[in-house]
Coordinates of C-alpha atoms in Angstrom, one line a residue:
Chain E
X70 CA 170.3 145.3 90.5
X71 CA 167.5 145.1 88.0
X72 CA 167.3 143.5 84.6
X73 CA 165.6 145.3 81.8
X74 CA 164.8 144.4 78.2
X75 CA 164.9 146.1 74.8
X76 CA 163.3 144.6 71.7
X77 CA 162.3 147.0 68.8
X78 CA 159.8 144.4 67.7
X79 CA 158.0 144.0 71.1
X80 CA 154.3 144.9 71.2
X81 CA 153.7 144.8 74.9
X82 CA 153.6 147.4 77.6
X83 CA 156.9 149.0 76.6
X84 CA 158.1 149.3 80.2
X85 CA 161.3 147.3 79.8
X86 CA 160.3 144.7 82.5
X87 CA 160.3 141.6 80.3
X88 CA 160.9 140.5 76.7
X89 CA 157.1 140.7 76.1
X90 CA 156.9 144.2 77.5
X91 CA 160.4 145.3 76.4
X92 CA 161.3 148.9 75.5
X93 CA 161.3 149.3 71.8
X94 CA 164.2 151.7 71.8
X95 CA 167.6 151.6 73.4
X96 CA 167.2 155.4 74.1
X97 CA 164.6 154.7 76.7
X98 CA 167.0 152.3 78.4
X99 CA 169.8 154.8 78.2
X100 CA 167.6 157.5 79.9
X101 CA 166.3 155.2 82.6
X102 CA 168.7 152.6 83.9
X103 CA 171.1 153.3 86.7
X104 CA 174.4 151.8 88.0
X105 CA 174.2 148.1 88.5
X106 CA 171.4 147.5 86.1
X107 CA 171.6 145.2 83.1
X108 CA 169.7 145.7 79.9
X109 CA 169.2 142.7 77.6
X110 CA 168.7 143.6 73.9
X111 CA 167.7 141.6 70.9
X112 CA 166.8 142.3 67.2
X113 CA 167.6 145.4 65.2
X114 CA 166.9 149.0 65.9
X115 CA 166.9 151.2 62.8
X116 CA 167.9 154.7 63.8
X117 CA 166.8 158.0 62.5
X118 CA 168.8 159.9 65.2
X119 CA 171.7 159.2 67.5
X120 CA 171.1 157.4 70.8
X121 CA 172.5 159.6 73.5
X122 CA 173.9 158.1 76.6
X123 CA 174.0 161.3 78.7
X124 CA 171.9 160.6 81.8
X125 CA 173.3 158.0 84.2
X126 CA 176.7 156.4 84.7
X127 CA 177.8 153.2 86.2
X128 CA 180.2 153.3 89.1
X129 CA 183.1 151.4 90.5
X130 CA 181.9 151.3 94.1
X131 CA 178.9 149.4 95.3
X132 CA 176.7 149.3 92.2
X133 CA 179.0 148.6 89.3
X134 CA 178.7 149.0 85.6
X135 CA 175.5 149.6 83.6
X136 CA 175.5 146.6 81.2
X137 CA 173.9 146.3 77.8
X138 CA 174.0 142.7 76.5
X139 CA 172.9 141.5 73.1
X140 CA 170.9 138.3 72.9
X141 CA 169.5 136.0 70.2
X142 CA 165.9 135.9 69.2
X143 CA 165.2 133.5 72.1
X144 CA 166.6 136.0 74.6
X145 CA 169.8 134.1 75.3
X146 CA 173.3 135.4 75.3
X147 CA 175.0 133.3 72.7
X148 CA 177.1 136.0 71.0
X149 CA 174.3 137.1 68.7
X150 CA 174.6 140.8 68.3
X151 CA 171.9 143.4 68.9
X152 CA 172.1 145.7 65.8
X153 CA 172.0 149.5 65.9
X154 CA 171.6 150.5 62.2
X155 CA 172.2 154.1 61.5
X156 CA 170.5 153.5 58.2
X157 CA 172.5 156.2 56.5
X158 CA 170.5 158.7 58.5
X159 CA 171.6 158.9 62.1
X160 CA 174.8 160.9 62.7
X161 CA 176.1 158.4 65.2
X162 CA 174.7 155.1 66.4
X163 CA 175.4 156.1 70.0
X164 CA 177.0 159.1 71.6
X165 CA 178.7 158.5 75.0
X166 CA 178.6 161.2 77.7
X167 CA 178.6 158.9 80.7
X168 CA 181.0 156.5 82.4
X169 CA 181.4 152.8 83.2
X170 CA 179.0 151.4 80.7
X171 CA 179.5 147.9 79.2
X172 CA 178.4 146.8 75.8
X173 CA 178.5 143.1 74.9
X174 CA 177.3 141.6 71.5
X175 CA 176.4 144.9 69.8
X176 CA 176.8 146.0 66.2
X177 CA 177.1 149.7 65.3
X178 CA 176.7 150.3 61.6
X179 CA 175.7 152.7 58.8
X180 CA 175.9 155.9 60.8
X181 CA 176.6 159.0 58.6
X182 CA 179.6 159.8 60.9
X183 CA 181.2 157.7 63.5
X184 CA 179.6 154.5 64.7
X185 CA 180.2 155.3 68.4
X186 CA 181.5 158.6 69.6
X187 CA 182.4 159.8 73.1
X188 CA 183.3 163.1 74.6
X189 CA 184.2 162.9 78.3
X190 CA 183.6 159.2 78.9
X191 CA 185.9 156.8 80.7
X192 CA 185.7 153.2 81.8
X193 CA 183.8 152.0 78.8
X194 CA 183.9 148.3 77.8
X195 CA 183.1 146.8 74.4
X196 CA 183.1 143.0 74.2
X197 CA 182.3 141.1 71.0
X198 CA 181.0 144.2 69.2
X199 CA 181.2 145.1 65.5
X200 CA 181.7 148.5 64.1
X201 CA 181.2 148.7 60.3
X202 CA 180.3 150.8 57.3
X203 CA 180.1 154.0 59.3
X204 CA 180.7 157.4 57.6
X205 CA 183.5 158.3 60.0
X206 CA 185.5 156.0 62.3
X207 CA 184.1 152.8 63.8
X208 CA 184.6 154.4 67.2
X209 CA 186.0 157.8 67.9
X210 CA 187.2 159.0 71.3
X211 CA 188.4 162.5 70.4
X212 CA 191.5 161.7 72.5
X213 CA 189.3 162.3 75.5
X214 CA 187.7 159.0 76.1
X215 CA 190.1 157.0 78.2
X216 CA 190.4 154.0 80.6
X217 CA 188.4 151.8 78.3
X218 CA 188.6 148.3 77.0
X219 CA 187.9 146.8 73.5
X220 CA 187.9 143.0 73.5
X221 CA 187.2 140.7 70.5
X222 CA 185.7 143.4 68.5
X223 CA 185.6 143.7 64.7
X224 CA 186.0 147.0 62.8
X225 CA 185.6 147.0 59.0
X226 CA 184.9 149.2 56.0
X227 CA 184.6 152.4 58.0
X228 CA 185.1 155.7 56.2
X229 CA 188.1 156.7 58.2
X230 CA 189.8 154.5 60.8
X231 CA 188.5 151.5 62.6
X232 CA 189.4 153.0 66.0
X233 CA 190.3 156.6 66.3
X234 CA 191.9 158.5 69.2
X235 CA 191.3 156.5 72.3
X236 CA 193.6 157.3 75.2
X237 CA 194.6 154.9 78.0
X238 CA 192.7 152.0 76.4
X239 CA 193.4 148.3 76.2
X240 CA 192.7 146.8 72.8
X241 CA 192.7 143.0 72.9
X242 CA 192.0 140.3 70.4
X243 CA 190.3 142.7 67.9
X244 CA 190.4 142.7 64.1
X245 CA 190.5 145.9 62.1
X246 CA 190.4 145.4 58.3
X247 CA 189.4 147.1 55.1
X248 CA 189.0 150.6 56.8
X249 CA 189.6 153.5 54.5
X250 CA 192.6 154.9 56.4
X251 CA 194.1 153.1 59.4
X252 CA 193.0 150.1 61.3
X253 CA 193.9 151.8 64.6
X254 CA 194.8 155.5 64.7
X255 CA 196.1 156.5 68.1
X256 CA 197.2 160.0 67.0
X257 CA 196.9 162.5 69.8
X258 CA 196.4 159.5 72.1
X259 CA 198.8 157.9 74.5
X260 CA 199.1 155.2 77.2
X261 CA 197.2 152.5 75.4
X262 CA 198.0 148.7 75.2
X263 CA 197.5 147.1 71.9
X264 CA 197.7 143.4 72.4
X265 CA 197.2 140.4 70.1
X266 CA 195.1 142.1 67.4
X267 CA 194.9 141.6 63.7
X268 CA 195.2 144.5 61.2
X269 CA 195.0 143.9 57.5
X270 CA 194.0 145.5 54.2
X271 CA 193.5 148.9 55.7
X272 CA 194.0 151.9 53.4
X273 CA 196.9 153.5 55.3
X274 CA 198.6 151.9 58.3
X275 CA 197.7 148.9 60.4
X276 CA 198.6 151.0 63.5
X277 CA 199.3 154.7 63.7
X278 CA 200.8 155.5 67.0
X279 CA 201.9 158.7 68.7
X280 CA 203.7 157.2 71.7
X281 CA 203.6 155.8 75.2
X282 CA 201.8 152.9 73.7
X283 CA 202.6 149.2 74.2
X284 CA 202.2 147.2 71.0
X285 CA 202.6 143.5 71.5
X286 CA 201.8 140.3 69.7
X287 CA 199.8 141.9 66.9
X288 CA 199.7 140.9 63.2
X289 CA 199.8 143.6 60.5
X290 CA 199.5 142.4 57.0
X291 CA 198.9 144.0 53.6
X292 CA 198.0 147.4 54.8
X293 CA 198.4 150.0 52.1
X294 CA 201.4 151.9 53.7
X295 CA 203.1 150.8 56.9
X296 CA 202.3 148.1 59.4
X297 CA 203.1 150.4 62.3
X298 CA 203.9 154.1 61.9
X299 CA 204.8 156.5 64.6
X300 CA 204.4 159.8 62.8
X301 CA 204.5 162.7 65.3
X302 CA 205.7 163.6 68.8
X303 CA 208.6 162.6 70.8
X304 CA 207.0 160.0 73.1
X305 CA 208.5 156.5 72.9
X306 CA 206.5 153.4 72.1
X307 CA 207.4 149.8 72.5
X308 CA 206.7 147.2 69.8
X309 CA 207.5 143.7 70.7
X310 CA 206.6 140.3 69.3
X311 CA 204.5 141.5 66.4
X312 CA 204.4 140.2 62.8
X313 CA 204.6 142.7 60.0
X314 CA 204.1 141.2 56.5
X315 CA 203.3 142.2 53.0
X316 CA 203.8 145.9 53.4
X317 CA 205.5 145.8 50.0
X318 CA 204.7 148.9 48.0
X319 CA 207.5 151.3 47.3
X320 CA 208.3 153.4 50.4
X321 CA 206.3 151.1 52.8
X322 CA 207.7 149.4 55.8
X323 CA 206.9 147.0 58.5
X324 CA 207.7 149.7 61.1
X325 CA 208.3 153.4 60.3
X326 CA 209.4 155.4 63.3
X327 CA 209.6 158.8 61.9
X328 CA 210.9 160.5 65.0
X329 CA 213.2 157.7 66.0
X330 CA 212.1 157.4 69.7
X331 CA 210.5 154.0 69.7
X332 CA 211.9 150.7 70.8
X333 CA 211.1 147.6 68.9
X334 CA 212.3 144.0 69.3
X335 CA 211.6 140.4 68.5
X336 CA 209.2 141.3 65.7
X337 CA 208.9 139.1 62.6
X338 CA 209.0 140.6 59.2
X339 CA 208.4 139.1 55.8
X340 CA 207.7 140.3 52.3
X341 CA 207.9 144.0 53.2
X342 CA 209.5 146.6 51.0
X343 CA 211.5 147.7 54.1
X344 CA 211.4 146.0 57.4
X345 CA 212.5 148.9 59.7
X346 CA 212.5 152.5 58.6
X347 CA 213.9 155.3 60.8
X348 CA 214.2 152.9 63.6
X349 CA 217.0 153.6 66.0
X350 CA 216.7 150.9 68.7
X351 CA 215.9 147.4 67.6
X352 CA 217.0 144.6 69.9
X353 CA 216.6 141.6 67.7
X354 CA 214.9 141.1 64.4
X355 CA 214.5 138.5 61.8
X356 CA 214.4 139.9 58.3
X357 CA 213.3 137.6 55.5
X358 CA 212.7 138.6 52.0
X359 CA 212.8 142.3 52.4
X360 CA 214.1 144.5 49.5
X361 CA 216.0 146.7 51.9
X362 CA 216.5 146.9 55.6
X363 CA 217.5 149.9 57.5
X364 CA 218.3 150.1 61.2
X365 CA 220.9 152.1 63.0
X366 CA 221.6 149.8 65.9
X367 CA 220.2 146.4 65.2
X368 CA 221.3 143.0 66.4
X369 CA 220.5 140.7 63.5
X370 CA 221.2 137.5 65.4
X371 CA 218.7 134.8 64.8
X372 CA 216.5 133.2 67.3
X373 CA 213.0 134.4 66.6
X374 CA 210.6 132.8 64.2
X375 CA 207.0 132.4 63.7
X376 CA 207.0 128.6 63.8
X377 CA 206.0 126.6 66.8
X378 CA 208.2 123.9 68.3
X379 CA 206.4 121.5 66.1
X380 CA 207.3 123.6 63.0
X381 CA 203.7 124.6 62.5
X382 CA 203.8 127.7 60.2
X383 CA 202.0 130.7 61.6
X384 CA 203.4 133.1 59.1
X385 CA 200.7 135.1 57.3
X386 CA 201.5 134.0 53.7
X387 CA 199.1 132.4 51.3
X388 CA 200.9 129.1 51.6
X389 CA 201.2 129.1 55.4
X390 CA 199.5 126.2 57.1
X391 CA 198.0 128.3 59.8
X392 CA 196.9 131.9 59.3
X393 CA 195.6 132.8 62.8
X394 CA 197.0 132.8 66.3
X395 CA 195.7 130.3 68.7
X396 CA 193.3 132.9 70.1
X397 CA 190.3 133.1 67.8
X398 CA 190.1 136.7 66.5
X399 CA 186.9 137.8 64.7
X400 CA 187.5 138.7 61.0
X401 CA 183.9 138.6 59.9
X402 CA 184.8 135.8 57.5
Chain R
X228 CA 185.5 141.3 51.6
X229 CA 187.8 143.7 49.9
X230 CA 188.9 147.2 50.5
X231 CA 188.1 149.0 47.2
X232 CA 188.3 152.5 48.8
X233 CA 189.7 155.2 46.6
X234 CA 192.9 155.2 48.6
X235 CA 193.7 151.6 47.4
X236 CA 191.8 151.8 44.1
X237 CA 191.6 155.2 42.4
X238 CA 190.0 153.3 39.6
X239 CA 187.9 150.3 40.5
X240 CA 188.7 147.0 38.8
X241 CA 186.2 145.6 36.3
X242 CA 183.3 143.6 37.6
X243 CA 181.3 140.9 35.9
X244 CA 177.6 141.1 35.5
X245 CA 175.8 139.5 38.3
X246 CA 178.6 139.9 40.9
X247 CA 177.7 140.0 44.5
X248 CA 179.9 142.1 46.8
X249 CA 179.8 141.5 50.5
X250 CA 181.4 143.5 53.4
X251 CA 183.5 145.5 51.0
X252 CA 184.5 149.2 51.1
X253 CA 183.9 151.2 47.9
X254 CA 184.1 154.7 49.3
X255 CA 185.0 157.3 46.6
X256 CA 186.6 160.7 47.1
X257 CA 184.0 162.8 45.4
X258 CA 180.2 162.7 45.9
X259 CA 178.0 161.1 43.2
X260 CA 180.7 159.0 41.6
X261 CA 179.4 156.4 39.2
X262 CA 180.8 153.0 39.8
X263 CA 180.6 149.9 37.6
X264 CA 178.8 151.9 34.9
X265 CA 177.2 149.6 32.4
X266 CA 177.5 146.5 34.6
X267 CA 174.2 144.7 35.3
X268 CA 172.8 142.6 38.0
X269 CA 175.1 143.7 40.8
X270 CA 174.3 143.1 44.5
X271 CA 176.0 145.0 47.3
X272 CA 175.5 143.5 50.8
X273 CA 176.8 145.2 53.9
X274 CA 179.1 147.5 52.0
X275 CA 180.3 151.0 52.4
X276 CA 179.0 152.9 49.3
X277 CA 179.9 156.4 50.5
X278 CA 179.9 158.8 47.5
X279 CA 178.9 155.9 45.1
X280 CA 176.2 155.9 42.5
X281 CA 175.6 152.2 41.6
X282 CA 174.0 151.0 38.4
X283 CA 170.2 151.5 38.3
X284 CA 169.4 147.8 38.4
X285 CA 171.8 147.1 41.3
X286 CA 170.5 145.8 44.6
X287 CA 171.9 147.3 47.9
X288 CA 171.2 145.6 51.2
X289 CA 172.2 147.1 54.5
X290 CA 174.8 149.4 52.9
X291 CA 176.0 152.9 53.9
X292 CA 174.7 155.0 51.0
X293 CA 175.5 158.7 51.6
X294 CA 177.0 161.4 49.6
X295 CA 179.6 163.4 51.6
X296 CA 181.8 166.3 50.8
X297 CA 185.0 165.7 52.6
X298 CA 187.0 168.6 54.1
X299 CA 190.7 168.4 53.5
X300 CA 191.3 170.0 56.9
X301 CA 189.7 167.0 58.6
X302 CA 191.2 164.3 56.4
X303 CA 194.9 164.8 55.7
X304 CA 195.2 161.1 54.7
X305 CA 192.7 161.4 51.9
X306 CA 195.0 163.5 49.7
X307 CA 192.1 165.8 48.8
X308 CA 192.4 169.0 46.9
X309 CA 193.3 171.5 49.7
X310 CA 190.4 173.6 51.0
X311 CA 190.9 177.2 51.7
X312 CA 191.0 178.1 55.4
X313 CA 187.5 179.6 55.3
X314 CA 186.0 176.8 53.1
X315 CA 182.4 175.8 52.8
X316 CA 182.9 173.1 55.5
X317 CA 183.2 175.7 58.2
X318 CA 180.5 175.3 60.8
X319 CA 181.7 177.7 63.5
X320 CA 184.5 180.1 64.3
X321 CA 186.2 181.6 67.3
X322 CA 187.9 185.0 67.1
X323 CA 191.0 185.7 69.1
X324 CA 191.3 189.3 70.1
X325 CA 194.3 190.9 71.9
X326 CA 194.3 194.5 72.9
X327 CA 191.4 195.2 70.6
X328 CA 193.1 193.6 67.6
X329 CA 191.8 190.5 65.9
X330 CA 194.9 188.3 65.8
X331 CA 193.5 185.0 64.8
X332 CA 190.4 183.1 63.7
X333 CA 189.9 179.5 64.6
X334 CA 187.8 177.6 62.2
X335 CA 185.8 174.5 63.0
X336 CA 185.0 172.1 60.2
X337 CA 182.6 169.3 59.4
X338 CA 182.2 167.2 56.4
X339 CA 179.0 168.0 54.6
X340 CA 176.2 165.5 53.6
X341 CA 175.1 166.5 50.2

């Protein structure tokens, strides 16, 4: 287990052994380090080409992950992000062709295509990372990358979706906003868990899902079309305990299940044009302020609300007293 | 922080001289689209300016500034004018032959940086 260092502004021996002698490019680290090593990174690397991770993988036996951790200017991990700036020049910030690599405190931005792309990778972890202003998706898995985890990450203003086609992935406490199409597009992707995230102001749906996905405890607000849409395929999904608000343009809905195989329940809806569209199985819902509501078999009994026992108002309206869940989710604000 | 992308705003709202935009998405459908023509003193910080031409005196800081021709085959959600099958975004093809007869051509597309 060896620690290495990357600092594009370093002027020492460029051997990665210390901050003074840090490697000046993440590419050198990607080509060198092996399972169990940790690479501390600080500053900004302006890219003219993609950084390829295609040499060494971590493992899940004795050595463990290869970790890349962003640090502040003093070399301490305080959440300050190491910036990979595609500079409107690099096709991707990084391209993943290895497995079991962990990124903490990284920013991937301004690539001409996707911020991060992967081909055959699995077991990737992204913690407290930002993916923004990329010419494709924030991160694109080609429906091949699987078994990965995205935690407390922020995806904004990407040219397509925030996250695109990740299979078998856990997405926790993330924020996806202001992306040109969807916040999260799981088309051609199944078996993911989407838990406690925030999706707002995206150009199409908050979440686009194919199926076999668990969607729980999320907030979808003010996306251009639907909060959650399942558009193709016959695979079921489960959507429980989410809040869908302000999907209020004509034809839009909180949930649109176009093939009618999903199961939804205990979701909260407010200020949508339609709460449930094409939904067959809805266990319990609260509709409030919708223009129309359509569900084939819905139990409309009361019992669920977005107020705490102390009547604190968690609803995502401009006059709500609290606009976030208790778990702090990065919005970039 | 606003999503001004062409999907939400086919026509951008007016901006006042001297406005600073931060972390906003201005992507336009077609390359080299003038935005905020005639508005002065604008600053764009950490924005997506894909296919935008900003006023000459505008400042851009850490923005994505590329001109990209989008292929309709890749972006069904963009509502683009439909490309022909063998459009100028084709980067590769695979031919499918059965019993000496060409039965299909598979096209591979990429958006084009212009």
